[in-house]
Amino acid sequence: MNWVEAIGYLGTALTIASSAMSTMIPLRIVSILASVAVLSYGILTASMPVVLTEAIQIPFNAWRLYQMVRLVRDVEKAADGDLSLDWLKPFGTSRRFAAGEVLFRKGDAAAEMFYVESGRFRIAELGIEIGPGAIVGELGMLSPGNLRTGTLVCVAPGIALGVPYSDVKQLYYQNPEFGFYFLKLTSERLFQSARHAPSPAPAASGTEVL
């Protein structure tokens, strides 16, 4: 076996190795290395079909690798809470609210969430203030019957962007960064609700609690 054949066998081995991988980023990296080896073999043996095939596959795999690396980076950024949501503006309608104005009450039908652009708002039941750059009203999309789980009141005049749940669902599926941020946000809100929930009253003497 000469060195040209060795390159060909190396490409074959790397191709098999990539097929056995279960995670996408290592798979793409090994696939690119396999394509480079097979492309080199094709050039050295003057096999144009091989050269053409690998010349097409290399940029395709490189692009997919870039997308995966960017996705991992964006998810890490979302996990750290460092996510600008200014790009939500084209998907909603901005409205001005005066101090004391109620945006929605607990138990109301819910059809949109709000992105706070300015001012301050308070979730009355939890005593939590919501400021610029934050999202509120998202739990209504997940609650049974799409009902509001709390009352939102404006405490300082400001502007909030109303985004319909139909658009939120599309953004969730199409933008992995936003999807991860949304899951993190709703989880934090549920934990906040649990922390502020009143403790159950102690059972009367002689009463068994199940």
Tab-separated table of C-alpha atoms in Angstrom:
chain	number	residue	atom	x	y	z
A	1	MET	CA	0.000	0.000	0.000
A	2	ASN	CA	1.471	3.350	-1.021
A	3	TRP	CA	0.841	6.732	0.599
A	4	VAL	CA	-1.896	7.692	-1.886
A	5	GLU	CA	-3.928	4.618	-0.926
A	6	ALA	CA	-3.263	5.398	2.728
A	7	ILE	CA	-4.946	8.788	2.277
A	8	GLY	CA	-7.923	7.057	0.690
A	9	TYR	CA	-8.197	4.571	3.557
A	10	LEU	CA	-7.908	7.430	6.043
A	11	GLY	CA	-10.846	9.174	4.361
A	12	THR	CA	-12.866	5.955	4.537
A	13	ALA	CA	-12.040	5.467	8.225
A	14	LEU	CA	-13.031	9.046	9.074
A	15	THR	CA	-16.283	8.720	7.109
A	16	ILE	CA	-17.190	5.580	9.076
A	17	ALA	CA	-16.219	7.280	12.335
A	18	SER	CA	-18.465	10.279	11.593
A	19	SER	CA	-21.411	7.957	10.921
A	20	ALA	CA	-20.983	6.420	14.370
A	21	MET	CA	-21.063	9.758	16.247
A	22	SER	CA	-24.169	10.850	18.122
A	23	THR	CA	-23.377	14.551	18.702
A	24	MET	CA	-23.528	16.999	15.837
A	25	ILE	CA	-20.481	19.232	16.303
A	26	PRO	CA	-17.890	16.394	16.473
A	27	LEU	CA	-19.743	14.674	13.618
A	28	ARG	CA	-19.417	17.743	11.385
A	29	ILE	CA	-15.750	18.240	12.261
A	30	VAL	CA	-14.865	14.628	11.469
A	31	SER	CA	-16.989	14.757	8.289
A	32	ILE	CA	-15.006	17.781	7.090
A	33	LEU	CA	-11.705	15.994	7.826
A	34	ALA	CA	-12.986	12.908	5.986
A	35	SER	CA	-13.977	15.014	2.981
A	36	VAL	CA	-10.545	16.686	2.911
A	37	ALA	CA	-8.828	13.271	2.925
A	38	VAL	CA	-11.099	11.838	0.235
A	39	LEU	CA	-10.791	15.029	-1.847
A	40	SER	CA	-7.000	14.765	-1.656
A	41	TYR	CA	-7.221	11.120	-2.726
A	42	GLY	CA	-9.493	12.071	-5.628
A	43	ILE	CA	-7.077	14.744	-6.820
A	44	LEU	CA	-4.085	12.411	-6.590
A	45	THR	CA	-5.895	9.670	-8.508
A	46	ALA	CA	-7.501	12.087	-10.986
A	47	SER	CA	-10.991	10.882	-9.994
A	48	MET	CA	-13.203	13.860	-10.864
A	49	PRO	CA	-16.498	12.383	-9.493
A	50	VAL	CA	-14.830	11.991	-6.094
A	51	VAL	CA	-13.342	15.492	-6.258
A	52	LEU	CA	-16.705	17.012	-7.245
A	53	THR	CA	-18.621	15.188	-4.513
A	54	GLU	CA	-16.256	16.192	-1.721
A	55	ALA	CA	-15.873	19.748	-3.020
A	56	ILE	CA	-19.639	20.121	-2.562
A	57	GLN	CA	-19.767	18.399	0.818
A	58	ILE	CA	-16.994	20.413	2.494
A	59	PRO	CA	-18.709	23.852	2.358
A	60	PHE	CA	-22.052	22.247	3.266
A	61	ASN	CA	-20.614	20.617	6.384
A	62	ALA	CA	-18.646	23.761	7.234
A	63	TRP	CA	-21.852	25.825	7.120
A	64	ARG	CA	-23.708	23.315	9.316
A	65	LEU	CA	-20.809	23.332	11.765
A	66	TYR	CA	-20.926	27.126	11.934
A	67	GLN	CA	-24.688	27.013	12.595
A	68	MET	CA	-24.249	24.515	15.418
A	69	VAL	CA	-21.416	26.483	17.057
A	70	ARG	CA	-23.485	29.668	16.818
A	71	LEU	CA	-26.483	27.879	18.336
A	72	VAL	CA	-24.416	26.667	21.290
A	73	ARG	CA	-23.038	30.186	21.787
A	74	ASP	CA	-26.523	31.730	21.651
A	75	VAL	CA	-27.953	29.190	24.080
A	76	GLU	CA	-25.124	29.881	26.540
A	77	LYS	CA	-25.794	33.597	26.219
A	78	ALA	CA	-29.510	33.053	26.797
A	79	ALA	CA	-28.745	30.884	29.825
A	80	ASP	CA	-26.761	33.765	31.307
A	81	GLY	CA	-29.766	36.054	30.782
A	82	ASP	CA	-27.770	38.266	28.408
A	83	LEU	CA	-30.319	38.430	25.610
A	84	SER	CA	-31.512	41.594	23.867
A	85	LEU	CA	-35.130	41.269	22.786
A	86	ASP	CA	-35.313	44.450	20.711
A	87	TRP	CA	-35.885	42.299	17.637
A	88	LEU	CA	-39.347	41.463	19.053
A	89	LYS	CA	-40.618	44.937	18.094
A	90	PRO	CA	-41.762	44.045	14.546
A	91	PHE	CA	-43.946	41.261	15.989
A	92	GLY	CA	-46.092	43.369	18.312
A	93	THR	CA	-47.831	46.664	18.978
A	94	SER	CA	-46.486	49.251	21.433
A	95	ARG	CA	-48.928	50.822	23.882
A	96	ARG	CA	-48.558	53.560	26.474
A	97	PHE	CA	-49.739	52.929	30.023
A	98	ALA	CA	-50.318	55.413	32.833
A	99	ALA	CA	-49.438	54.848	36.472
A	100	GLY	CA	-52.184	52.830	38.156
A	101	GLU	CA	-53.489	51.359	34.910
A	102	VAL	CA	-54.194	47.632	34.972
A	103	LEU	CA	-52.952	45.720	31.932
A	104	PHE	CA	-54.727	42.511	32.934
A	105	ARG	CA	-56.207	40.816	35.989
A	106	LYS	CA	-55.794	37.333	37.390
A	107	GLY	CA	-58.281	34.992	35.735
A	108	ASP	CA	-58.694	37.100	32.570
A	109	ALA	CA	-58.445	35.386	29.194
A	110	ALA	CA	-54.861	35.707	27.919
A	111	ALA	CA	-53.895	36.201	24.281
A	112	GLU	CA	-50.578	38.080	24.404
A	113	MET	CA	-47.444	38.693	26.424
A	114	PHE	CA	-45.725	42.034	26.968
A	115	TYR	CA	-42.180	43.233	26.382
A	116	VAL	CA	-41.497	46.268	28.596
A	117	GLU	CA	-39.836	49.087	26.660
A	118	SER	CA	-40.006	51.759	29.375
A	119	GLY	CA	-41.627	52.480	32.737
A	120	ARG	CA	-42.234	49.981	35.531
A	121	PHE	CA	-44.940	47.390	36.091
A	122	ARG	CA	-45.820	45.201	39.067
A	123	ILE	CA	-47.255	41.698	39.387
A	124	ALA	CA	-49.649	42.487	42.212
A	125	GLU	CA	-49.967	39.017	43.750
A	126	LEU	CA	-46.202	38.490	43.912
A	127	GLY	CA	-45.036	42.053	44.565
A	128	ILE	CA	-42.508	41.678	41.732
A	129	GLU	CA	-41.579	44.746	39.664
A	130	ILE	CA	-40.925	44.404	35.952
A	131	GLY	CA	-38.632	46.935	34.247
A	132	PRO	CA	-37.427	47.769	30.722
A	133	GLY	CA	-36.114	44.844	28.706
A	134	ALA	CA	-38.192	42.250	30.559
A	135	ILE	CA	-41.052	40.032	29.424
A	136	VAL	CA	-44.256	39.522	31.391
A	137	GLY	CA	-47.558	37.767	30.732
A	138	GLU	CA	-45.981	34.703	29.168
A	139	LEU	CA	-47.474	32.234	31.668
A	140	GLY	CA	-50.962	32.803	30.275
A	141	MET	CA	-49.897	30.889	27.175
A	142	LEU	CA	-49.055	27.847	29.307
A	143	SER	CA	-51.842	27.994	31.897
A	144	PRO	CA	-54.963	25.797	31.618
A	145	GLY	CA	-57.546	27.584	29.478
A	146	ASN	CA	-55.030	30.359	28.691
A	147	LEU	CA	-56.042	32.368	31.769
A	148	ARG	CA	-53.940	35.030	33.482
A	149	THR	CA	-52.124	33.767	36.552
A	150	GLY	CA	-51.669	37.219	38.097
A	151	THR	CA	-52.585	40.909	37.891
A	152	LEU	CA	-50.220	43.318	36.129
A	153	VAL	CA	-50.353	46.989	37.130
A	154	CYS	CA	-48.373	49.937	35.757
A	155	VAL	CA	-46.554	51.702	38.629
A	156	ALA	CA	-44.559	54.207	36.541
A	157	PRO	CA	-45.756	55.496	33.139
A	158	GLY	CA	-44.232	53.553	30.301
A	159	ILE	CA	-44.567	51.648	27.061
A	160	ALA	CA	-45.112	47.904	26.680
A	161	LEU	CA	-45.066	45.927	23.468
A	162	GLY	CA	-47.918	43.438	23.185
A	163	VAL	CA	-46.909	40.287	21.281
A	164	PRO	CA	-49.727	37.833	20.381
A	165	TYR	CA	-49.231	34.266	21.551
A	166	SER	CA	-49.567	33.070	17.953
A	167	ASP	CA	-46.387	34.997	17.091
A	168	VAL	CA	-44.674	33.863	20.295
A	169	LYS	CA	-45.222	30.226	19.272
A	170	GLN	CA	-43.709	30.853	15.843
A	171	LEU	CA	-40.693	32.616	17.378
A	172	TYR	CA	-40.284	29.778	19.879
A	173	TYR	CA	-40.027	27.177	17.117
A	174	GLN	CA	-37.959	29.272	14.710
A	175	ASN	CA	-35.443	30.902	17.061
A	176	PRO	CA	-33.648	28.441	19.390
A	177	GLU	CA	-32.092	31.283	21.396
A	178	PHE	CA	-35.500	32.813	22.124
A	179	GLY	CA	-36.967	29.357	22.791
A	180	PHE	CA	-34.358	28.613	25.439
A	181	TYR	CA	-34.745	32.073	26.981
A	182	PHE	CA	-38.537	31.618	27.070
A	183	LEU	CA	-38.236	28.286	28.887
A	184	LYS	CA	-35.792	29.795	31.383
A	185	LEU	CA	-38.075	32.807	31.927
A	186	THR	CA	-41.208	30.734	32.534
A	187	SER	CA	-39.323	28.425	34.904
A	188	GLU	CA	-38.069	31.389	36.944
A	189	ARG	CA	-41.596	32.866	37.052
A	190	LEU	CA	-43.045	29.582	38.300
A	191	PHE	CA	-40.397	29.397	41.032
A	192	GLN	CA	-41.183	33.004	42.001
A	193	SER	CA	-44.868	32.111	42.258
A	194	ALA	CA	-44.065	29.091	44.397
A	195	ARG	CA	-41.916	31.169	46.768
A	196	HIS	CA	-44.690	33.729	47.244
A	197	ALA	CA	-47.503	31.193	47.581
A	198	PRO	CA	-49.106	31.169	51.055
A	199	SER	CA	-48.239	28.216	53.258
A	200	PRO	CA	-51.082	25.733	53.780
A	201	ALA	CA	-52.974	26.118	57.042
A	202	PRO	CA	-52.065	23.503	59.667
A	203	ALA	CA	-54.563	20.647	59.960
A	204	ALA	CA	-56.895	20.637	62.935
A	205	SER	CA	-56.084	18.283	65.772
A	206	GLY	CA	-57.118	14.731	64.981
A	207	THR	CA	-57.394	15.427	61.238
A	208	GLU	CA	-55.278	13.320	58.939
A	209	VAL	CA	-53.579	15.120	56.042
A	210	LEU	CA	-53.203	13.124	52.832
